[in-house]
Tab-separated table of C-alpha atoms in Angstrom:
chain	number	residue	atom	x	y	z
A	1	MET	CA	0.000	0.000	0.000
A	2	ALA	CA	1.468	3.179	-1.140
A	3	GLY	CA	2.051	5.645	1.606
A	4	THR	CA	0.589	9.032	1.340
A	5	SER	CA	2.396	11.977	2.751
A	6	ALA	CA	0.453	14.765	4.288
A	7	PRO	CA	1.344	18.203	3.098
A	8	VAL	CA	3.641	19.988	5.465
A	9	GLU	CA	2.582	23.468	6.336
A	10	VAL	CA	5.425	25.837	6.266
A	11	GLU	CA	4.996	28.983	8.254
A	12	PRO	CA	5.875	31.837	5.996
A	13	HIS	CA	8.741	34.145	6.891
A	14	LEU	CA	10.101	31.962	9.685
A	15	ASP	CA	13.552	33.204	8.990
A	16	GLN	CA	12.563	36.864	9.433
A	17	PRO	CA	12.578	38.318	12.917
A	18	SER	CA	9.292	39.158	14.492
A	19	PRO	CA	8.804	42.160	16.722
A	20	ASP	CA	6.479	40.048	18.891
A	21	ARG	CA	9.092	37.509	19.860
A	22	PRO	CA	11.697	38.265	22.503
A	23	GLY	CA	15.307	38.089	21.576
A	24	ASP	CA	14.775	39.281	18.056
A	25	ASP	CA	17.101	42.014	16.810
A	26	ALA	CA	14.387	44.191	15.336
A	27	PRO	CA	14.998	47.935	15.678
A	28	ALA	CA	13.006	49.357	18.571
A	29	ALA	CA	10.425	52.011	17.802
A	30	THR	CA	11.525	55.551	18.746
A	31	PRO	CA	9.206	57.091	21.385
A	32	ASP	CA	7.550	60.394	20.628
A	33	SER	CA	9.349	62.079	23.560
A	34	GLU	CA	12.730	61.283	22.037
A	35	GLU	CA	11.644	62.693	18.695
A	36	ARG	CA	10.548	65.965	20.333
A	37	ALA	CA	13.657	66.296	22.557
A	38	PRO	CA	15.921	68.008	19.970
A	39	THR	CA	13.158	70.482	19.076
A	40	ARG	CA	12.454	71.303	22.736
A	41	GLY	CA	16.170	71.775	23.473
A	42	PHE	CA	16.543	74.088	20.495
A	43	LEU	CA	13.589	76.206	21.597
A	44	ILE	CA	14.922	76.446	25.180
A	45	GLY	CA	18.339	77.489	23.880
A	46	LEU	CA	16.769	80.052	21.566
A	47	ALA	CA	14.640	81.491	24.382
A	48	THR	CA	17.666	81.682	26.691
A	49	THR	CA	19.669	83.492	24.033
A	50	ALA	CA	16.796	85.938	23.466
A	51	VAL	CA	16.508	86.645	27.205
A	52	ILE	CA	20.267	87.255	27.471
A	53	ALA	CA	20.184	89.537	24.438
A	54	ILE	CA	17.269	91.544	25.846
A	55	ALA	CA	18.987	91.807	29.235
A	56	ALA	CA	22.159	93.011	27.517
A	57	LEU	CA	20.172	95.643	25.622
A	58	VAL	CA	18.465	96.815	28.810
A	59	VAL	CA	21.754	96.989	30.718
A	60	GLY	CA	23.405	98.740	27.784
A	61	GLY	CA	20.535	101.217	27.550
A	62	LEU	CA	20.693	101.952	31.270
A	63	SER	CA	24.461	102.370	31.105
A	64	TRP	CA	24.106	104.791	28.181
A	65	THR	CA	21.390	106.733	30.017
A	66	ASN	CA	23.502	106.887	33.168
A	67	LEU	CA	26.502	108.025	31.147
A	68	ARG	CA	24.489	110.796	29.487
A	69	THR	CA	23.124	111.869	32.883
A	70	GLU	CA	26.619	111.959	34.384
A	71	GLN	CA	27.948	113.932	31.420
A	72	ALA	CA	25.087	116.442	31.709
A	73	ALA	CA	25.714	116.846	35.454
A	74	GLN	CA	29.438	117.296	34.858
A	75	SER	CA	28.805	119.923	32.184
A	76	ARG	CA	26.355	121.726	34.496
A	77	ASP	CA	28.860	121.706	37.370
A	78	GLU	CA	31.588	123.110	35.129
A	79	GLN	CA	29.274	125.946	34.032
A	80	VAL	CA	28.361	126.682	37.662
A	81	LEU	CA	32.003	126.887	38.735
A	82	GLU	CA	32.975	128.979	35.722
A	83	THR	CA	30.147	131.458	36.374
A	84	ALA	CA	30.903	131.696	40.089
A	85	ARG	CA	34.603	132.311	39.425
A	86	GLN	CA	33.904	135.008	36.860
A	87	VAL	CA	31.340	136.901	38.930
A	88	VAL	CA	33.571	136.789	42.014
A	89	VAL	CA	36.507	138.109	40.006
A	90	ASN	CA	34.246	140.875	38.672
A	91	LEU	CA	33.200	141.770	42.229
A	92	VAL	CA	36.788	142.302	43.379
A	93	THR	CA	38.110	143.794	40.141
A	94	LEU	CA	36.899	147.380	40.126
A	95	ARG	CA	38.762	150.474	38.920
A	96	HIS	CA	37.805	154.103	39.134
A	97	GLN	CA	38.881	154.520	35.496
A	98	SER	CA	36.216	152.054	34.289
A	99	VAL	CA	33.729	152.111	37.138
A	100	ASP	CA	30.555	152.119	35.021
A	101	GLU	CA	31.668	149.180	32.856
A	102	ASP	CA	32.894	147.230	35.885
A	103	ILE	CA	29.641	147.697	37.775
A	104	GLN	CA	27.606	146.720	34.714
A	105	ARG	CA	29.709	143.575	34.283
A	106	VAL	CA	28.867	142.541	37.853
A	107	ALA	CA	25.170	143.291	37.338
A	108	ASP	CA	25.073	141.215	34.138
A	109	GLY	CA	26.188	138.126	36.058
A	110	THR	CA	23.656	138.428	38.886
A	111	THR	CA	19.939	137.967	39.435
A	112	GLY	CA	17.150	138.418	41.952
A	113	PRO	CA	17.404	140.484	45.136
A	114	PHE	CA	21.188	140.436	45.019
A	115	ARG	CA	21.209	142.134	41.628
A	116	ASP	CA	18.612	144.656	42.798
A	117	GLN	CA	20.619	145.475	45.910
A	118	PHE	CA	23.881	145.780	44.007
A	119	THR	CA	22.470	148.055	41.297
A	120	SER	CA	20.693	150.221	43.858
A	121	VAL	CA	23.999	151.127	45.564
A	122	SER	CA	26.140	151.161	42.434
A	123	GLY	CA	25.948	154.962	42.133
A	124	SER	CA	27.341	155.671	45.584
A	125	PHE	CA	29.769	152.806	45.178
A	126	GLY	CA	31.100	154.425	42.021
A	127	ASP	CA	31.558	157.699	43.876
A	128	VAL	CA	33.685	155.961	46.522
A	129	LEU	CA	35.872	154.377	43.842
A	130	ASN	CA	36.380	157.729	42.129
A	131	GLN	CA	37.088	159.712	45.283
A	132	GLY	CA	39.627	157.206	46.599
A	133	GLN	CA	41.121	156.513	43.169
A	134	VAL	CA	40.553	152.851	43.887
A	135	GLU	CA	42.021	150.126	41.704
A	136	SER	CA	41.204	146.623	42.877
A	137	THR	CA	42.354	143.544	40.981
A	138	GLY	CA	41.295	140.111	42.177
A	139	GLU	CA	41.566	136.427	41.407
A	140	VAL	CA	40.029	133.187	42.609
A	141	LYS	CA	42.611	130.950	44.213
A	142	GLU	CA	40.285	128.018	44.749
A	143	ALA	CA	36.640	127.234	44.120
A	144	GLY	CA	34.638	124.169	45.023
A	145	LEU	CA	31.104	123.023	44.453
A	146	VAL	CA	29.133	122.536	47.677
A	147	GLU	CA	25.864	121.446	46.100
A	148	ALA	CA	24.143	121.594	42.737
A	149	ASP	CA	21.023	120.512	40.930
A	150	ASP	CA	19.487	121.751	37.698
A	151	ASP	CA	18.029	124.878	39.340
A	152	HIS	CA	20.309	125.926	42.182
A	153	ALA	CA	23.953	125.632	43.203
A	154	VAL	CA	26.318	126.757	45.948
A	155	VAL	CA	30.048	127.371	45.535
A	156	LEU	CA	32.750	128.254	48.049
A	157	ALA	CA	35.557	130.448	46.711
A	158	ALA	CA	38.861	131.588	48.173
A	159	VAL	CA	39.652	135.003	46.702
A	160	THR	CA	42.537	137.456	46.896
A	161	SER	CA	42.623	141.022	45.660
A	162	THR	CA	45.221	143.738	45.485
A	163	VAL	CA	43.690	147.100	46.356
A	164	LYS	CA	45.362	150.384	45.505
A	165	ASN	CA	43.993	153.753	46.552
A	166	THR	CA	45.161	157.165	47.680
A	167	GLU	CA	46.037	155.779	51.120
A	168	ALA	CA	47.822	152.677	49.822
A	169	PRO	CA	49.333	153.552	46.443
A	170	ASP	CA	51.533	150.443	46.476
A	171	GLY	CA	48.573	148.216	47.058
A	172	GLU	CA	47.307	146.024	49.881
A	173	ILE	CA	46.551	142.337	49.521
A	174	ARG	CA	43.197	141.280	50.877
A	175	VAL	CA	41.899	137.738	51.281
A	176	TYR	CA	38.240	136.751	51.192
A	177	ARG	CA	36.274	133.558	51.486
A	178	MET	CA	32.925	133.736	49.742
A	179	LYS	CA	29.843	131.555	49.638
A	180	VAL	CA	28.249	132.074	46.248
A	181	SER	CA	24.679	130.992	45.475
A	182	LEU	CA	23.612	130.601	41.856
A	183	ASP	CA	20.300	130.058	40.093
A	184	SER	CA	19.595	128.777	36.611
A	185	ALA	CA	17.675	131.277	34.485
A	186	ASP	CA	16.810	130.639	30.833
A	187	GLY	CA	19.684	128.198	30.437
A	188	ASN	CA	22.246	130.495	32.079
A	189	TRP	CA	23.695	130.420	35.563
A	190	LEU	CA	23.531	133.699	37.477
A	191	VAL	CA	24.681	134.619	40.970
A	192	SER	CA	21.754	135.161	43.316
A	193	ASP	CA	23.682	135.803	46.546
A	194	VAL	CA	27.211	136.332	47.898
A	195	GLU	CA	28.182	135.966	51.532
A	196	PHE	CA	31.555	136.587	53.105
A	197	VAL	CA	32.395	133.682	55.388
A	198	ALA	CA	35.155	133.087	57.910
């Protein structure tokens, strides 16, 4: 009796690895979190760079503003000192030969009650200069800023003058210490008060 052989079922693709069986070398699927990681890292780095850049701009802007403010204050202080020096020199530099011009020069650098007081006595002051043949020449030895803002300032000045007159034809040296107050008026600094201090 002839033997019959039953067909053998061959499982297709037995030699190919299956992802369902352990031990197979099939490449593992990449999780979504790993796919998004490079994108998230890039965005964080970009945001950090933007924050640093903005902070640098803010700091730079503040530094520039502070620098401009300091420069403006320095320029103001220089103008205050220059005005105080000039007006003080004008006050102690008076000659009978040019009394009207000298008095006007002082008045031009002053303001407020001090100017009013000075101009009100300028006539009699001129008479004294003429009668005594007075020639006074002065200079500021030192001047320092005590306080200053955009409207008001105070300066201390050490002043010397050489005064010649009919009683001292060779001249006498006189030393003064003055406290000078100044006010800003229409962009100019003017002396609003002068005090002689010890």
